[in-house]
Short mmCIF file of C-alpha atoms and ligand atoms in Angstrom, two decimals:
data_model
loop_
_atom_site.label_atom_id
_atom_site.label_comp_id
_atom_site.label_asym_id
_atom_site.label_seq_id
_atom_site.Cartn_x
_atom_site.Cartn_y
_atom_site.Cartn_z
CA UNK A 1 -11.70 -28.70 -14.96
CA UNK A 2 -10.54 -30.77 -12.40
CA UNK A 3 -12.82 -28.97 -9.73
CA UNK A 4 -16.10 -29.91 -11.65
CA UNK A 5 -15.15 -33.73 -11.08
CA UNK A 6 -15.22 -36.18 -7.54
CA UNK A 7 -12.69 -35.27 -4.69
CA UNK A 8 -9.16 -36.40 -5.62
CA UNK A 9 -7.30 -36.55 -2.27
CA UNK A 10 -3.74 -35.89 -2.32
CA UNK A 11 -1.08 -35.48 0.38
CA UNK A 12 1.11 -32.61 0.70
CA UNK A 13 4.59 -33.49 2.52
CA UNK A 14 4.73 -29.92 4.18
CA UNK A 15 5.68 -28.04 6.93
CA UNK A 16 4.39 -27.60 10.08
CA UNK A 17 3.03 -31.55 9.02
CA UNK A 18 1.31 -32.91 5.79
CA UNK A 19 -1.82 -31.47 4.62
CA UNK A 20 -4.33 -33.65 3.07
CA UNK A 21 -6.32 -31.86 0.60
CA UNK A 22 -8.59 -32.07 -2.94
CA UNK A 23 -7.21 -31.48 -5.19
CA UNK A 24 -10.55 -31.03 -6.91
CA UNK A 25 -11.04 -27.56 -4.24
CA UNK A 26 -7.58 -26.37 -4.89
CA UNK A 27 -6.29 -23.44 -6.46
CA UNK A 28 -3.22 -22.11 -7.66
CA UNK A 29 -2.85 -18.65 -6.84
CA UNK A 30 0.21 -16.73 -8.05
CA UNK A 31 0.92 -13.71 -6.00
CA UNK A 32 2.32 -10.16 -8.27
CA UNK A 33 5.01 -12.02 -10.82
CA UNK A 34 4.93 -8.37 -12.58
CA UNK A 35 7.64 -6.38 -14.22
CA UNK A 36 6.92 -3.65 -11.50
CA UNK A 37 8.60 -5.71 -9.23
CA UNK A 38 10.57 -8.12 -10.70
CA UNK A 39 12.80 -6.04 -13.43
CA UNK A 40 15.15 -2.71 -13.17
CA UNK A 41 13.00 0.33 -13.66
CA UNK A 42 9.64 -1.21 -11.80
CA UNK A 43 7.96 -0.34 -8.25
CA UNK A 44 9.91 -2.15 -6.68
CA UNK A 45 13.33 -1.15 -7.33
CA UNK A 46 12.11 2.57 -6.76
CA UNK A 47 11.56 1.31 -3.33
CA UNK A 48 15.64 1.15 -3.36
CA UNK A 49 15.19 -2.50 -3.75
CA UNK A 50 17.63 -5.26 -5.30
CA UNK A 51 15.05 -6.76 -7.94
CA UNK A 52 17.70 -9.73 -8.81
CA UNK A 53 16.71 -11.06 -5.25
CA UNK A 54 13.27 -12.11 -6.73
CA UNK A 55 14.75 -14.17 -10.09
CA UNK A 56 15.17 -17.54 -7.99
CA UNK A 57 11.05 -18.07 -8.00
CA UNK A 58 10.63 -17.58 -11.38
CA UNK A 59 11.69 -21.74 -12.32
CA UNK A 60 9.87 -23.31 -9.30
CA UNK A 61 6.73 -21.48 -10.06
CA UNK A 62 6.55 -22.31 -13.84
CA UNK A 63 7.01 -26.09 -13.23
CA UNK A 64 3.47 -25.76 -10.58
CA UNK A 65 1.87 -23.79 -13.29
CA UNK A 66 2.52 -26.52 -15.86
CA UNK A 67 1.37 -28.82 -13.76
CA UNK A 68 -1.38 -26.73 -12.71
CA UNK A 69 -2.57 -26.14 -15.83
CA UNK A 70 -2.10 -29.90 -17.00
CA UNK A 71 -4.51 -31.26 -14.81
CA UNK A 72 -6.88 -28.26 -15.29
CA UNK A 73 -6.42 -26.75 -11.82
CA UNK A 74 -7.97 -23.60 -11.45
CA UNK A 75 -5.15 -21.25 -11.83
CA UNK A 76 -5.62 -17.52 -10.53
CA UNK A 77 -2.82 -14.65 -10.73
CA UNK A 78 -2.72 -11.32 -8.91
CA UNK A 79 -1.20 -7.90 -9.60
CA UNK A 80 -0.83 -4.96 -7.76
CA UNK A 81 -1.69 -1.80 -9.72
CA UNK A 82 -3.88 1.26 -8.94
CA UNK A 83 -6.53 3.23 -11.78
CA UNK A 84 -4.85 5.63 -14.26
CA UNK A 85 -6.12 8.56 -12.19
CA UNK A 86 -4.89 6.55 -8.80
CA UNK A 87 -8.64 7.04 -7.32
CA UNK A 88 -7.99 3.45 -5.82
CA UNK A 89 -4.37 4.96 -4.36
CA UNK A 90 -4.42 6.51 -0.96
CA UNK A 91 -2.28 9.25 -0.30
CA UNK A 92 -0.95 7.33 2.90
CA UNK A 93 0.66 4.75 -0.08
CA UNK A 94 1.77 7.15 -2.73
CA UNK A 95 3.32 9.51 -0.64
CA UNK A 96 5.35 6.83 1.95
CA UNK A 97 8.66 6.87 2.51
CA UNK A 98 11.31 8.42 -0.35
CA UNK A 99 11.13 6.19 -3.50
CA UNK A 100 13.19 7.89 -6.87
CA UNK A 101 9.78 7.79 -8.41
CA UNK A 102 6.21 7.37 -6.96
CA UNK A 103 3.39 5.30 -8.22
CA UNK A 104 1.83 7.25 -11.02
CA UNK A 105 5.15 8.76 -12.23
CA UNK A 106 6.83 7.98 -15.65
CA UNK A 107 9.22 5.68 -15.36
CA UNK A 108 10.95 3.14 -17.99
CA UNK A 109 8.00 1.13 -18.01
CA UNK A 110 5.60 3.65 -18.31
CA UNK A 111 3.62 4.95 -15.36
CA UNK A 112 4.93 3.32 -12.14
CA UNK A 113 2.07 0.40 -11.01
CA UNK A 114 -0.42 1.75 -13.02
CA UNK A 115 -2.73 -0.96 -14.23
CA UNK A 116 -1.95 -0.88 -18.81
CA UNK A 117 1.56 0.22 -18.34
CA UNK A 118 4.10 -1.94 -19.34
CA UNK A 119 5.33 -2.23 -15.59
CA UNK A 120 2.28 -3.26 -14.12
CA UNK A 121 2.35 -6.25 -16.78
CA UNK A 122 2.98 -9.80 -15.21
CA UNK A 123 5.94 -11.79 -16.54
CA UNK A 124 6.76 -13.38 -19.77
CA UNK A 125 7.73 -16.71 -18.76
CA UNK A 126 3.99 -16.67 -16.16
CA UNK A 127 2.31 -15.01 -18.93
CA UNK A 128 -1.33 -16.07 -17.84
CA UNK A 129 -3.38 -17.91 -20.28
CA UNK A 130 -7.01 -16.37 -21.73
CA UNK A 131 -8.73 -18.78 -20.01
CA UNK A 132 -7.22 -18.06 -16.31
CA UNK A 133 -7.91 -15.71 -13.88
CA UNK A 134 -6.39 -12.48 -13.42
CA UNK A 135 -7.11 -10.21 -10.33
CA UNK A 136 -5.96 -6.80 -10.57
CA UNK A 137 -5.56 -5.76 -6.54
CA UNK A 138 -5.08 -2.04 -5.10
CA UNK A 139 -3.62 -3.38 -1.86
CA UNK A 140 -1.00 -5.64 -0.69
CA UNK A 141 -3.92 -8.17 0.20
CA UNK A 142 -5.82 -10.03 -2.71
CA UNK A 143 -8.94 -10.06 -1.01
CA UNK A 144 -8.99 -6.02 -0.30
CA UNK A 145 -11.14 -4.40 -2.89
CA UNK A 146 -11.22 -7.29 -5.11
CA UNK A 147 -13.65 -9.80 -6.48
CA UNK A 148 -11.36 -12.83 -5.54
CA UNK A 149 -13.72 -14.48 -2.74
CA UNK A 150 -16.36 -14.46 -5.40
CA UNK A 151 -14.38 -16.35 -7.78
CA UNK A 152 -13.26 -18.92 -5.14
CA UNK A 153 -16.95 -19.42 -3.99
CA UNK A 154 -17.95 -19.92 -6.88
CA UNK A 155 -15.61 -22.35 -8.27
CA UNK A 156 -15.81 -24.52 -4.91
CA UNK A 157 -12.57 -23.82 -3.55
CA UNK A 158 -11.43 -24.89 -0.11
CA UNK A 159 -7.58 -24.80 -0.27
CA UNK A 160 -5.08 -22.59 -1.78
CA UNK A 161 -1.43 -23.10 -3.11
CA UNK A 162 -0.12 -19.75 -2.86
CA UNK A 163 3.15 -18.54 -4.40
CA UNK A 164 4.77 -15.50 -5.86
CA UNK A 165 6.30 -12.45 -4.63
CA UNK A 166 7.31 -10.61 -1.97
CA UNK A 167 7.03 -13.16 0.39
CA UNK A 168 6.28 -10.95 3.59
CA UNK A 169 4.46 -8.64 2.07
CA UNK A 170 1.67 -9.39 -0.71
CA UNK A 171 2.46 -13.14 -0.22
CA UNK A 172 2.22 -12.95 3.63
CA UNK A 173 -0.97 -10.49 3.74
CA UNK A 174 -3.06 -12.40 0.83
CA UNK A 175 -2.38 -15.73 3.20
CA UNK A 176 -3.31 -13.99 6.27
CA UNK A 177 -6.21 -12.71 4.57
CA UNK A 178 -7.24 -16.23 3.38
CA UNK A 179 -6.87 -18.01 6.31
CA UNK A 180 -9.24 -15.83 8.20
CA UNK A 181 -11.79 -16.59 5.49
CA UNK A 182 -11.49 -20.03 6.35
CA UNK A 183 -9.30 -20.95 3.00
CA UNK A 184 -6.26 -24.21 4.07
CA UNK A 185 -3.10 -22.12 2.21
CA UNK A 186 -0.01 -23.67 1.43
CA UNK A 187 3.11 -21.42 0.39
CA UNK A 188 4.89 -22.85 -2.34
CA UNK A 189 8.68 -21.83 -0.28
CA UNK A 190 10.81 -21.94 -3.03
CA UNK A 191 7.95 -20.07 -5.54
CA UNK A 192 8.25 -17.06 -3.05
CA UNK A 193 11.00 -14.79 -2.91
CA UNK A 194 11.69 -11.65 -0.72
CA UNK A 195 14.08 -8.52 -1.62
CA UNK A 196 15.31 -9.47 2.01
CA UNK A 197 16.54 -13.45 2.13
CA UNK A 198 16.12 -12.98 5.95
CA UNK A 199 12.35 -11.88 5.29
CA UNK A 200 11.59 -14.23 3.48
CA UNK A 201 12.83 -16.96 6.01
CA UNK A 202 11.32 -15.85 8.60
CA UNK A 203 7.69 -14.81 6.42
CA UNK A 204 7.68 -18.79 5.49
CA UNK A 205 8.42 -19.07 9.59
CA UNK A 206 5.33 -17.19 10.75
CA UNK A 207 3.07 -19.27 8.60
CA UNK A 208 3.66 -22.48 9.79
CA UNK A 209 4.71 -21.72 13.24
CA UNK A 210 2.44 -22.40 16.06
CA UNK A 211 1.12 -25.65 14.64
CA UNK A 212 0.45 -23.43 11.10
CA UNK A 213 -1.13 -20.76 12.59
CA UNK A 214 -1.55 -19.22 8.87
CA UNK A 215 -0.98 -22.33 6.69
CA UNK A 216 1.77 -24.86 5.84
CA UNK A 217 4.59 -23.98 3.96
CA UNK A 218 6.04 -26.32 0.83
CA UNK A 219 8.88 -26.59 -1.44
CA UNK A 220 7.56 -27.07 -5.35
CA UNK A 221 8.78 -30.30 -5.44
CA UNK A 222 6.77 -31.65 -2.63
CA UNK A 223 3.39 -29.79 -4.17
CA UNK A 224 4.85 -31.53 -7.75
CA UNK A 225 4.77 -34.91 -5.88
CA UNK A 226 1.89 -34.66 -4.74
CA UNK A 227 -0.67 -33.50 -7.16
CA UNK A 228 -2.79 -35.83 -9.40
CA UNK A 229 -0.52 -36.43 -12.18
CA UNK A 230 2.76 -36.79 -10.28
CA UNK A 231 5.39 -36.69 -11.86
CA UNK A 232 9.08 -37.06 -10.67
CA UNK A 233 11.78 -34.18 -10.31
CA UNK A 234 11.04 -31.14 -12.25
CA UNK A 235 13.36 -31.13 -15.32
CA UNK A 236 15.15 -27.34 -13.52
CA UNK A 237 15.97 -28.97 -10.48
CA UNK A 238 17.59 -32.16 -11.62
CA UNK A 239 21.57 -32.15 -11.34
N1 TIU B 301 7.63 -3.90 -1.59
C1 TIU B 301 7.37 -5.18 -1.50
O1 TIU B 301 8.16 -5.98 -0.97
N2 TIU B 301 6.21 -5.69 -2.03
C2 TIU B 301 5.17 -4.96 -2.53
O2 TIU B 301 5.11 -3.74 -2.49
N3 TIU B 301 4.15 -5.66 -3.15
C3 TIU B 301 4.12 -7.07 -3.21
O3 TIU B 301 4.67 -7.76 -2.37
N4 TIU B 301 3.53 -7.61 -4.27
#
């Protein structure tokens, strides 16, 4: 693993400025790529929700997982997903708003966000491998109720590329979250993706206003560029 070896100092070309960082304390930390949200039938599309909106981070998030996972970064995922008898659910959640099916109810991909169900499941095409790190989260957060700080503590971790979806909400609170622990986070901008285009403009906007008053904010190509084994445009995103 590349965190095990000496600092390998790299240079981010982000957003407020570049970010110097090791790449040796970095993780990649992909934010809720599940079904539930991402595919007809889910959580999120209950919500009343146009899942298509959430398609276009699918490509710029596998090429920083390959690369991730080439040099041996530590890679972590996330999903959001309460207990088969929701104990972890509070009422305030399950009962907000008027969804066509709340969490815990059947729905095409068996019970809606309910950790096992087919829903709750991330991705094919980010299918985690065995050997990384999966963090099953009650909240919106990744650090509420989870054992996530552990794992970064104990791995060495100091910085955090941070991608996935929905960009103001799960990707917006985990950063938040993170950068109150002291953790350097920078949003991968084209790995995140909002049901609202004009949320998710103006979630990558909070973060690195005010000087990056939560983090800095980066497209994939510029993370691509940057880390150890560079390598040029991503095959997706040449013309
Ligand atoms: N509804 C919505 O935009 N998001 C969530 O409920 N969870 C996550 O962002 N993962």
């Amino acid at each position: 693993m590349l965190n095990s070896s000496k600092p390998t100092l790299g240079v981010i070309s982000a957003e407020p400025g570049p970010i110097e960082l090791d790449w040796s304390a970095t993780a990649l930390v992909i934010i809720d790529m599940q079904r539930d949200f991402m595919e007809p039938g889910g959580f999120g599309e209950t919500l009343g929700n146009d899942v298509s909106q959430l398609a276009r981070a699918v490509k710029p998030i596998g090429a920083v997982l390959k690369a991730a996972r080439d040099t041996g970064m530590l890679v972590i995922h996330t999903r959001e997903g309460h207990l088969p008898d929701l104990s972890d659910a509070p009422p305030a959640k399950v009962e907000r708003g008027a969804p066509s099916l709340r969490i815990g109810d059947p729905g095409p991909m068996g019970r809606i966000l309910i950790r096992g169900e087919a829903g709750h499941d991330i991705i094919p095409e980010l299918y985690p491998l065995d050997s990384e790190i999966v963090i099953d989260k009650p909240g919106k957060g990744a650090f509420y109720a989870t054992e996530l700080i552990d794992v970064l503590e104990k791995y060495g971790i100091e910085n955090l590329l941070v991608c996935g979806v929905t960009t103001e909400v799960c990707v917006n609170t985990t950063v938040r979250e993170a950068n109150d622990r002291g953790y350097r986070c920078v949003v991968i901008s084209d790995g995140c993706a909002s049901y609202f285009p004009e949320f998710h403009e103006m979630g990558l906007k909070m973060i690195k206003a005010q000087g990056g008053i939560f983090g800095w904010v980066a497209s994939s190509a510029a993370v691509l560029e940057a880390m150890p084994s560079s390598r040029s445009t991503p095959c997706w995103a040449r013309p």
